[in-house]
Coordinates of C-alpha atoms in Angstrom, one line a residue:
M794 CA -25.3 6.0 22.7
S795 CA -23.0 3.5 21.0
S796 CA -25.3 3.3 18.1
G797 CA -25.3 7.0 17.7
K798 CA -21.5 7.1 17.8
N799 CA -21.2 4.4 15.1
C800 CA -23.6 6.3 12.9
N801 CA -21.5 9.4 13.4
K802 CA -18.3 7.5 12.3
K803 CA -20.1 6.1 9.3
G804 CA -21.3 9.7 8.4
M805 CA -17.7 10.9 8.7
A806 CA -16.5 8.1 6.4
L807 CA -19.1 8.9 3.8
R808 CA -18.3 12.6 4.0
Q809 CA -14.6 11.8 3.4
S810 CA -15.5 9.7 0.4
R811 CA -17.7 12.5 -1.0
E812 CA -15.0 15.1 -0.4
R813 CA -12.4 13.1 -2.3
S814 CA -14.8 12.6 -5.2
I815 CA -15.6 16.3 -5.1
A816 CA -11.9 17.2 -5.0
S817 CA -11.2 15.0 -8.1
T818 CA -14.1 16.5 -9.9
L819 CA -13.0 20.0 -9.0
K820 CA -9.6 19.3 -10.4
I821 CA -11.0 18.3 -13.8
L822 CA -13.5 21.2 -13.8
L823 CA -10.7 23.7 -13.0
A824 CA -8.6 22.4 -15.8
A825 CA -11.6 22.6 -18.2
V826 CA -12.4 26.2 -17.1
I827 CA -8.8 27.3 -17.6
I828 CA -8.6 25.7 -21.0
L829 CA -12.0 27.3 -22.0
V830 CA -10.6 30.7 -20.9
Q831 CA -7.7 30.3 -23.3
V832 CA -10.0 29.2 -26.1
A833 CA -12.1 32.3 -25.5
L834 CA -8.9 34.4 -25.7
I835 CA -8.0 32.9 -29.0
V836 CA -11.5 33.7 -30.3
V837 CA -11.3 37.3 -29.1
L838 CA -7.9 37.7 -30.8
A839 CA -9.5 36.5 -34.1
V840 CA -11.6 39.7 -34.3
Y841 CA -8.6 42.0 -33.5
P842 CA -6.3 43.4 -36.2
R843 CA -4.1 40.6 -37.8
R844 CA -0.9 42.3 -36.6
Y845 CA -1.8 42.1 -32.9
A846 CA -3.1 38.6 -33.2
V847 CA 0.1 37.3 -34.8
I848 CA 2.2 38.9 -32.0
V849 CA 0.1 37.4 -29.2
C850 CA -0.1 34.0 -30.9
S851 CA 3.6 33.9 -31.5
A852 CA 4.2 34.8 -27.8
L853 CA 1.9 32.0 -26.8
W854 CA 3.7 29.5 -29.1
V855 CA 7.0 30.4 -27.5
V856 CA 5.7 29.9 -24.0
G857 CA 4.2 26.6 -25.0
F858 CA 7.3 25.3 -26.8
A859 CA 9.6 26.4 -23.9
G860 CA 7.3 24.7 -21.4
A861 CA 7.2 21.5 -23.5
V862 CA 11.0 21.4 -23.7
A863 CA 11.4 22.0 -20.0
I864 CA 9.1 19.1 -19.2
F865 CA 10.8 16.8 -21.7
C866 CA 14.1 17.4 -19.9
S867 CA 12.7 17.0 -16.4
R868 CA 12.2 13.9 -14.3
G869 CA 9.1 11.8 -14.7
G870 CA 7.6 8.9 -16.6
A871 CA 6.6 8.9 -20.2
H872 CA 2.9 9.2 -19.4
Y873 CA 3.5 12.1 -17.1
K874 CA 5.6 14.0 -19.6
T875 CA 3.4 13.3 -22.6
T876 CA 0.3 14.7 -20.8
W877 CA 2.0 17.9 -19.9
I878 CA 3.7 18.4 -23.2
M879 CA 0.4 18.0 -25.1
L880 CA -1.2 20.5 -22.8
F881 CA 1.6 23.1 -23.1
L882 CA 1.6 22.9 -26.9
A883 CA -2.2 23.0 -27.3
F884 CA -2.9 25.5 -24.5
P885 CA 0.2 27.4 -23.3
I886 CA -1.5 29.7 -20.8
A887 CA -3.6 26.9 -19.3
G888 CA -0.6 24.6 -19.3
T889 CA 1.6 27.1 -17.4
I890 CA -1.1 27.7 -14.7
L891 CA -1.9 24.0 -14.3
Y892 CA 1.7 23.0 -14.1
A893 CA 2.3 25.6 -11.4
L894 CA -0.6 24.1 -9.5
W895 CA -0.2 20.4 -10.1
G896 CA 3.0 19.8 -12.0
G897 CA 6.8 20.0 -11.3
A898 CA 6.5 23.3 -9.6
A899 CA 3.9 21.9 -7.2
R900 CA 6.1 18.8 -6.6
R901 CA 9.0 21.0 -5.6
R902 CA 7.0 23.5 -3.7
K903 CA 7.7 21.9 -0.3
T904 CA 11.2 20.4 0.3
Y905 CA 11.5 18.2 3.3
I906 CA 15.1 17.8 4.7
A907 CA 15.5 14.8 7.0
R908 CA 18.3 14.5 9.5
K909 CA 19.9 11.2 8.4
V910 CA 20.4 8.6 11.1
E911 CA 23.9 7.2 10.7
D912 CA 24.5 3.5 11.4
P913 CA 27.5 2.3 13.3
E914 CA 30.4 0.7 11.4
S915 CA 29.6 -2.7 12.7
M916 CA 26.1 -2.5 11.2
R917 CA 27.4 -1.4 7.8
M918 CA 29.9 -4.3 7.8
R919 CA 27.1 -6.7 8.6
D920 CA 25.1 -5.3 5.7
E921 CA 28.0 -6.0 3.3
L922 CA 28.3 -9.5 4.6
N923 CA 24.5 -10.1 4.3
A924 CA 24.5 -8.7 0.7
D925 CA 27.4 -11.0 -0.3
K926 CA 25.7 -14.1 1.1
L927 CA 22.4 -13.2 -0.6
A928 CA 24.1 -12.7 -3.9
K929 CA 25.7 -16.1 -3.7
A930 CA 22.5 -17.9 -2.5
S931 CA 20.2 -16.1 -5.0
P932 CA 22.3 -14.6 -7.8
G933 CA 19.1 -14.0 -9.9
W934 CA 17.9 -11.4 -7.4
S935 CA 21.1 -9.6 -6.8
R936 CA 20.0 -6.8 -9.2
V937 CA 17.0 -6.0 -7.1
M938 CA 19.1 -6.1 -3.9
N939 CA 21.9 -3.9 -5.4
S940 CA 19.5 -1.3 -6.8
L941 CA 18.1 -0.8 -3.3
K942 CA 21.6 -0.9 -1.7
V943 CA 22.7 1.9 -4.1
C944 CA 20.0 4.0 -2.6
G945 CA 21.1 3.3 1.0
F946 CA 18.8 0.4 2.0
Q947 CA 20.6 -2.3 3.9
V948 CA 20.1 -6.0 3.7
Y949 CA 19.1 -7.7 7.0
R950 CA 19.2 -11.3 8.1
N951 CA 18.2 -12.6 11.5
T952 CA 14.7 -11.2 11.1
R953 CA 11.5 -13.2 11.8
I954 CA 8.8 -12.1 9.4
V955 CA 5.2 -12.9 10.1
Y956 CA 2.5 -12.4 7.4
F957 CA -1.0 -11.3 8.2
N958 CA -3.6 -12.0 5.5
E959 CA -6.2 -9.8 7.1
G960 CA -6.1 -6.2 8.3
K961 CA -7.9 -7.1 11.5
A962 CA -5.3 -9.6 12.5
L963 CA -2.5 -7.1 11.8
L964 CA -4.2 -4.3 13.7
E965 CA -5.0 -6.5 16.7
D966 CA -1.3 -7.6 16.9
I967 CA -0.2 -3.9 16.8
L968 CA -2.6 -3.2 19.7
D969 CA -1.2 -6.1 21.6
R970 CA 2.4 -5.1 21.1
C971 CA 1.6 -1.5 22.1
R972 CA 0.0 -2.8 25.3
R973 CA 3.2 -4.7 26.1
A974 CA 5.6 -1.9 25.0
E975 CA 8.4 -1.0 27.4
R976 CA 10.6 1.4 25.5
F977 CA 8.9 3.2 22.6
I978 CA 5.9 3.2 20.3
F979 CA 6.2 4.9 16.9
L980 CA 3.2 5.0 14.6
E981 CA 3.1 6.5 11.1
F982 CA -0.2 6.1 9.2
Y983 CA -1.9 7.7 6.3
L984 CA -5.3 7.4 8.0
F985 CA -5.7 7.5 11.8
A986 CA -9.5 7.5 12.4
E987 CA -11.6 7.6 15.4
G988 CA -13.9 4.7 16.0
K989 CA -14.0 1.4 17.9
L990 CA -10.4 0.5 16.8
G991 CA -9.0 4.0 17.0
D992 CA -10.5 4.6 20.4
R993 CA -9.0 1.4 21.8
L994 CA -5.6 2.3 20.4
T995 CA -5.8 5.9 21.8
E996 CA -6.6 4.5 25.2
I997 CA -3.6 2.2 25.1
L998 CA -1.3 4.9 23.9
C999 CA -2.4 7.3 26.6
E1000 CA -1.7 4.6 29.3
K1001 CA 1.7 3.8 27.9
A1002 CA 2.7 7.5 27.6
N1003 CA 1.6 8.0 31.3
E1004 CA 3.9 5.0 32.2
G1005 CA 6.9 6.8 30.6
V1006 CA 7.0 4.9 27.2
E1007 CA 8.1 7.1 24.4
V1008 CA 5.0 7.5 22.2
K1009 CA 5.2 9.4 18.9
I1010 CA 2.4 9.5 16.2
V1011 CA 2.5 10.8 12.6
F1012 CA -0.7 11.0 10.6
D1013 CA -1.3 12.5 7.2
S1014 CA -3.6 15.5 7.3
Y1015 CA -5.4 14.7 4.0
G1016 CA -5.8 11.0 4.7
S1017 CA -7.2 11.7 8.2
L1018 CA -9.3 14.7 7.2
T1019 CA -12.8 14.5 9.0
R1020 CA -11.8 11.2 10.6
L1021 CA -9.5 12.4 13.5
G1022 CA -10.9 15.0 15.8
G1023 CA -8.9 17.7 17.7
E1024 CA -10.1 16.3 21.0
T1025 CA -8.3 13.0 20.4
V1026 CA -5.1 14.7 19.5
V1027 CA -5.3 17.0 22.6
R1028 CA -5.9 13.9 24.8
L1029 CA -2.9 12.1 23.4
R1030 CA -0.7 15.1 23.9
E1031 CA -1.9 15.7 27.4
A1032 CA -1.0 12.1 28.3
G1033 CA 2.6 12.8 27.1
A1034 CA 2.5 11.4 23.5
E1035 CA 3.9 13.5 20.7
V1036 CA 1.5 13.9 17.7
F1037 CA 2.5 15.3 14.4
E1038 CA 0.3 16.2 11.4
F1039 CA 2.0 15.7 8.0
G1040 CA 1.1 18.3 5.3
P1041 CA -1.8 20.2 6.9
V1042 CA -4.7 20.7 4.4
H1043 CA -7.7 22.9 4.4
K1044 CA -10.7 21.2 2.9
F1045 CA -11.2 21.5 -0.9
V1046 CA -8.7 24.4 -1.4
S1047 CA -5.7 22.3 -0.5
K1048 CA -7.0 19.3 -2.2
L1049 CA -6.8 21.1 -5.6
R1050 CA -3.0 20.8 -5.4
L1051 CA -1.3 17.5 -5.9
S1052 CA 1.1 17.9 -3.0
C1053 CA 3.2 15.2 -1.4
R1054 CA 1.3 13.1 1.1
D1055 CA 2.6 10.7 3.8
H1056 CA 1.1 7.4 2.5
R1057 CA 3.3 5.2 4.6
R1058 CA 2.0 2.6 7.1
I1059 CA 4.7 2.0 9.7
A1060 CA 4.4 0.8 13.4
C1061 CA 7.6 0.4 15.4
I1062 CA 7.2 -1.0 18.9
D1063 CA 10.4 -2.0 20.7
D1064 CA 11.9 -4.9 18.7
Y1065 CA 9.0 -5.1 16.3
A1066 CA 8.1 -3.3 13.1
F1067 CA 4.9 -3.5 11.0
T1068 CA 4.1 -2.4 7.5
G1069 CA 1.4 -3.1 4.9
G1070 CA -1.6 -1.4 3.4
T1071 CA -3.7 -1.3 6.6
D1072 CA -4.7 2.0 8.3
V1073 CA -6.0 2.6 11.8
A1074 CA -9.7 2.7 10.9
D1075 CA -12.8 0.5 11.6
E1076 CA -13.3 -0.4 7.9
C1077 CA -9.7 -1.8 7.7
A1078 CA -10.8 -4.4 10.3
N1079 CA -14.2 -4.8 8.8
I1080 CA -15.9 -3.5 11.9
T1081 CA -17.7 -1.2 9.5
T1082 CA -18.4 -1.9 5.8
R1083 CA -17.4 0.3 2.9
F1084 CA -17.3 -1.1 -0.7
G1085 CA -18.1 -4.6 0.5
Y1086 CA -15.6 -6.8 2.4
R1087 CA -12.2 -5.2 2.7
K1088 CA -9.1 -7.4 2.2
D1089 CA -5.9 -6.0 3.7
S1090 CA -2.6 -7.5 4.6
G1091 CA 0.8 -6.8 6.1
I1092 CA 3.9 -8.1 7.8
R1093 CA 5.6 -7.9 11.2
L1094 CA 9.4 -7.8 11.4
E1095 CA 11.1 -8.9 14.6
G1096 CA 14.8 -8.6 15.0
E1097 CA 17.5 -6.8 12.9
G1098 CA 15.2 -5.8 10.1
S1099 CA 12.9 -3.8 12.3
W1100 CA 15.6 -1.2 12.8
A1101 CA 15.2 -0.1 9.2
F1102 CA 11.7 1.2 9.8
T1103 CA 12.6 2.6 13.2
K1104 CA 15.4 4.6 11.6
S1105 CA 13.0 5.8 8.9
F1106 CA 10.5 7.0 11.5
L1107 CA 13.2 8.9 13.4
E1108 CA 14.2 10.6 10.1
T1109 CA 10.5 11.5 9.5
M1110 CA 10.5 13.0 13.0
S1111 CA 13.4 15.3 12.1
I1112 CA 11.4 16.5 9.1
L1113 CA 8.5 17.5 11.4
G1114 CA 10.6 19.0 14.1
G1115 CA 10.5 16.1 16.6
L1116 CA 13.5 14.8 18.5
A1117 CA 14.5 11.4 19.8
R1118 CA 14.7 11.2 23.6
H1119 CA 17.6 8.8 23.7
E1120 CA 20.8 7.9 21.8
M1121 CA 20.3 5.7 18.7
D1122 CA 21.6 2.6 20.4
Y1123 CA 18.5 2.7 22.6
Y1124 CA 16.2 2.1 19.6
H1125 CA 18.1 -0.8 18.1
P1126 CA 16.5 -4.2 18.5
H1127 CA 17.8 -6.1 21.5
G1128 CA 16.8 -9.7 20.8
D1129 CA 18.9 -12.3 19.2
I1130 CA 17.1 -14.2 16.4
R1131 CA 18.3 -16.7 13.9
T1132 CA 16.1 -17.2 10.8
E1133 CA 16.2 -18.2 7.1
G1134 CA 16.2 -15.6 4.3
W1135 CA 16.9 -11.9 4.1
C1136 CA 14.8 -8.7 4.1
Q1137 CA 15.4 -5.3 2.7
P1138 CA 13.0 -2.6 3.9
Y1139 CA 12.8 0.6 1.8
T1140 CA 11.1 3.9 1.7
D1141 CA 10.3 6.2 -1.2
A1142 CA 9.7 9.9 -1.4
L1143 CA 10.2 12.5 -4.1
H1144 CA 12.1 14.9 -1.7
D1145 CA 14.8 12.4 -0.7
G1146 CA 16.9 13.0 -3.8
R1147 CA 16.6 9.4 -5.1
D1148 CA 14.9 8.2 -8.2
D1149 CA 11.4 6.7 -7.9
Q1150 CA 12.6 3.7 -6.0
A1151 CA 9.2 2.0 -5.5
E1152 CA 8.6 2.0 -9.3
N1153 CA 12.1 0.8 -10.0
T1154 CA 11.7 -2.0 -7.5
F1155 CA 8.4 -3.1 -9.1
L1156 CA 10.0 -3.0 -12.6
Q1157 CA 12.9 -5.1 -11.4
L1158 CA 10.5 -7.7 -10.0
I1159 CA 8.5 -7.8 -13.2
T1160 CA 11.4 -8.0 -15.6
N1161 CA 13.2 -10.7 -13.5
A1162 CA 10.2 -13.0 -13.1
K1163 CA 10.8 -16.4 -14.8
R1164 CA 7.8 -18.6 -13.8
F1165 CA 5.0 -16.6 -12.2
L1166 CA 4.2 -13.2 -11.0
Y1167 CA 1.3 -12.3 -8.6
I1168 CA 0.3 -8.7 -8.0
T1169 CA -2.4 -7.2 -5.8
T1170 CA -3.1 -3.5 -5.8
P1171 CA -6.2 -1.4 -5.1
H1172 CA -5.3 1.2 -7.7
F1173 CA -3.8 0.3 -11.1
V1174 CA -2.9 3.5 -13.0
P1175 CA 0.4 2.4 -14.4
D1176 CA 3.1 4.2 -16.4
E1177 CA 3.9 2.9 -19.8
S1178 CA 7.0 1.2 -18.5
I1179 CA 5.0 -1.0 -16.2
V1180 CA 2.5 -1.9 -18.9
R1181 CA 5.3 -2.8 -21.3
A1182 CA 7.1 -4.8 -18.7
L1183 CA 4.0 -6.8 -17.9
C1184 CA 3.3 -7.4 -21.6
I1185 CA 6.8 -8.6 -22.3
A1186 CA 6.8 -10.9 -19.3
G1187 CA 3.4 -12.3 -20.4
D1188 CA 4.6 -12.9 -23.9
G1189 CA 7.6 -14.7 -22.4
G1190 CA 5.4 -17.3 -20.8
V1191 CA 5.4 -15.9 -17.2
D1192 CA 2.1 -16.7 -15.4
I1193 CA 1.0 -13.2 -14.4
R1194 CA -2.0 -12.7 -12.2
L1195 CA -3.1 -9.1 -11.6
M1196 CA -5.7 -8.9 -8.8
L1197 CA -7.8 -5.7 -8.4
P1198 CA -10.9 -4.7 -6.3
G1199 CA -14.3 -5.9 -7.3
M1200 CA -15.8 -2.9 -5.6
P1201 CA -13.4 0.0 -6.1
D1202 CA -13.2 3.1 -3.9
S1203 CA -12.6 5.4 -6.8
N1204 CA -14.6 5.2 -10.1
F1205 CA -12.2 7.5 -11.9
S1206 CA -9.0 5.4 -11.2
D1207 CA -11.0 2.2 -11.8
Q1208 CA -12.0 3.3 -15.3
V1209 CA -8.4 4.1 -16.0
A1210 CA -7.3 0.7 -14.8
E1211 CA -10.0 -1.0 -17.0
S1212 CA -8.7 0.8 -20.1
Y1213 CA -5.5 -1.3 -19.8
F1214 CA -7.2 -4.7 -19.5
G1215 CA -7.5 -5.4 -23.2
E1216 CA -3.8 -4.9 -23.9
L1217 CA -2.7 -6.9 -20.9
I1218 CA -5.1 -9.8 -21.6
Q1219 CA -3.9 -10.0 -25.2
H1220 CA -0.4 -10.5 -23.9
G1221 CA -1.3 -13.3 -21.5
V1222 CA -1.8 -11.3 -18.3
K1223 CA -4.7 -12.8 -16.2
V1224 CA -6.8 -10.0 -14.7
Y1225 CA -9.0 -10.7 -11.7
R1226 CA -11.7 -8.8 -9.8
Y1227 CA -11.9 -9.6 -6.1
T1228 CA -15.6 -10.4 -5.9
P1229 CA -16.3 -9.9 -2.1
G1230 CA -15.4 -6.2 -2.2
F1231 CA -12.4 -3.9 -1.9
L1232 CA -9.0 -5.4 -2.3
N1233 CA -6.6 -3.0 -0.5
Q1234 CA -3.6 -5.4 -0.4
K1235 CA -0.4 -4.1 -1.9
C1236 CA 1.9 -7.0 -2.6
V1237 CA 4.0 -8.6 -5.4
M1238 CA 5.3 -12.2 -5.2
V1239 CA 7.6 -13.7 -7.8
D1240 CA 8.6 -17.3 -8.4
R1241 CA 8.1 -18.3 -4.7
E1242 CA 11.5 -16.7 -4.1
I1243 CA 11.0 -13.0 -3.6
A1244 CA 8.2 -10.7 -2.6
T1245 CA 7.4 -7.2 -1.5
V1246 CA 4.7 -6.0 0.9
G1247 CA 4.1 -2.4 1.8
S1248 CA 2.0 0.7 1.2
V1249 CA 2.8 1.2 -2.5
N1250 CA 0.0 1.3 -5.1
I1251 CA 0.7 0.9 -8.8
D1252 CA -0.3 4.5 -9.7
Y1253 CA 1.1 7.9 -10.3
R1254 CA 0.7 9.2 -6.8
S1255 CA 2.7 6.3 -5.2
F1256 CA 5.4 6.4 -7.8
E1257 CA 5.8 10.1 -8.3
L1258 CA 4.4 12.0 -5.4
D1259 CA 3.8 10.3 -2.1
R1260 CA 6.0 9.0 0.7
E1261 CA 5.8 5.2 0.6
C1262 CA 7.4 2.2 2.3
G1263 CA 7.7 -1.5 1.8
A1264 CA 10.0 -4.5 2.5
V1265 CA 11.5 -6.8 -0.1
V1266 CA 12.0 -10.3 1.3
Y1267 CA 14.2 -13.0 -0.2
G1268 CA 13.8 -16.7 0.6
C1269 CA 11.7 -16.3 3.7
P1270 CA 9.1 -18.8 4.9
M1271 CA 6.4 -16.1 4.9
I1272 CA 6.5 -16.1 1.0
E1273 CA 4.7 -19.4 1.1
E1274 CA 2.0 -17.9 3.3
L1275 CA 1.7 -15.0 0.9
L1276 CA 1.4 -17.5 -2.0
E1277 CA -1.4 -19.4 -0.3
D1278 CA -3.2 -16.1 0.4
M1279 CA -2.9 -15.0 -3.2
D1280 CA -4.1 -18.4 -4.4
D1281 CA -7.1 -18.0 -2.2
L1282 CA -7.7 -14.5 -3.6
V1283 CA -7.8 -16.0 -7.1
E1284 CA -10.4 -18.5 -6.0
K1285 CA -12.6 -15.7 -4.6
S1286 CA -12.2 -13.5 -7.7
H1287 CA -13.7 -13.3 -11.1
Q1288 CA -11.3 -13.5 -14.1
V1289 CA -11.9 -10.8 -16.7
T1290 CA -12.1 -12.2 -20.2
L1291 CA -11.3 -10.3 -23.4
D1292 CA -14.9 -10.7 -24.7
E1293 CA -16.2 -9.3 -21.4
W1294 CA -13.9 -6.4 -21.5
S1295 CA -14.8 -5.7 -25.2
E1296 CA -18.5 -5.6 -24.3
R1297 CA -18.3 -3.0 -21.6
K1298 CA -20.6 0.1 -21.8
L1299 CA -20.0 2.5 -24.7
S1300 CA -19.9 5.4 -22.3
R1301 CA -16.9 3.8 -20.6
K1302 CA -15.1 3.2 -23.9
V1303 CA -15.6 6.9 -24.8
I1304 CA -14.4 8.3 -21.5
E1305 CA -11.5 5.9 -20.7
P1306 CA -9.0 7.5 -23.1
L1307 CA -9.7 10.9 -21.7
L1308 CA -9.4 9.7 -18.1
R1309 CA -6.1 7.9 -19.0
L1310 CA -4.8 11.2 -20.3
L1311 CA -5.9 12.9 -17.1
A1312 CA -4.7 10.1 -14.8
I1313 CA -1.8 12.0 -13.4
W1314 CA -4.3 14.5 -11.8
L1315 CA -6.8 12.0 -10.4

C-alpha cells in the first residue's frame, strides 16, 4: 500500500513538471502564432489597393510607437523594457495582445491591499536605536540597511539565528516546533505537497488545531497544483485550521498568464520564524529524488526578529480575508535573548507600492562587496543591471563565486543562464555547477560580514512579479556557518571554464539569444 502511494506521489511530481514545461512551451507557441497572424495580415494588405494598405500600416505604426513609448516610461528593468519595445515596434497588434496577457496590464490586473500591522512606539524607537548602533559598528553596510528601512523594514537585535545547510534539517525542525507550539502556527509556502513529509505535518497541524492552537496555512495555487488534494485541505479545516489558497489557477489556461504568485517560504511558530528556499515536499528532504540530490537551506530566527515574519504573515492574511484571533501583543515574541549582530527581514511584492526591493538589495550587496561574494541560486535569469554589477565587481578584484544547479529543473531558464557565462567568466566571475544534482539554495554572502537568505531567485519572476521574502543578517555567527557550507558547495561543484563554455553545442549557441530575449516570459 505504501509503495503504491509513493508511486502516486512520484507520478504527481512528474505530472507537475510536465505541466510546467507544457505551459512554458504554450506561452512561446502562443506568441509565435499571434506574430504569424500579424505577418499574414501584412501579406494580405500587400495585395490590396495601395491607399488602404498605407492607412492600415500607418495606424499599426501609431499603435506600436504609442505602446513603445508607454513601456519606456513605465516601471521595469532594461531587459524587460527592451523586449516589449522591440515587439511593439515590429508587431504592434501582437505586442498589444501579448502585453495585455503577460505584460504591465497583467501585472496590474490583480491588486492586493494588505491591512498594515502597526508597531507600537516602543518598537519603533528600538528600531532607530538598533539602526544607529549598526551604522556605527558596520558603516560600510549602512546603505543596505537604510535602503530597507526606507521601505519600512526594521532592524532587530537580540535574535538568535540558526543556519540549516539541508532542507531536511530545516523541515524536521519546523515539524518539531509545530509539535511543541502553544499559541500559533502560521505557514506560508509556495509548494505544500502531500507525501511522507506533508502527511506528517498535516497530522501535527490537525492535532494542534484540535488543542486550540491558532493554525493558519497559505499555499500558492500554482506551486501546489496537482500536489495538494482537496481531501487534505478539508481535513485541516475540519480540525479547526484556516487554509488559504493564493491566486487560484485552472490548469494550462491560467498558466498562460504571468500573474503574481506567492513564492514566499515562511513558518512562524510562537517565538520562532523560519525562511529559506525549502518547500513542504518530499523532494525537498530528499525522501524522493528529482534532478539528483537536492540541496536546500534556510534559517531559524528566535527572538525579536521573528516578529517581522509574523507581522508579514498577518498582513498576508488580511489580503486573503483572514483575521487574527487576538490582539497584536499576543503574537509578539515573549522570550528575552541577547546575541551578537543584527537582522533585517524583508518581503517583496509588486503590489505593495515599493520598488523591486529584492533586486535592489542584491544590487547593494554586489556593489558593496570588497573581498569576496558568494551567490547560490537555482535560476539565473538576470537583468542587465545585475550582470553589469557582477562584471564591475569582478574587474575590481572581488572573488565572485556563482553557484548553480548541475541538474536544472528548467531547461529553458538554464539555457538563458548559460548564455551569460562567457561574459561573466571573462570579467573574473567563477561559475560553478553543483555536480550532485539540483541546487535550490538562495543565498548571498559578502566579505564574511553580511548575508541574505530567503526565497528570492535571481530571475525576472522573483524581481518583478512574485511575492518573495528574505532576511539580511549583519555580523551574526551564522554567517561563518553559511561560509563553510558555500565552501563545501564549491568542493562538490564543477567550475565552468571559458573554453568549455565556448565548445557547447551549436544548437544551444543558436537558441540562447532567442531564449534570452524571451526570458521575461519563461
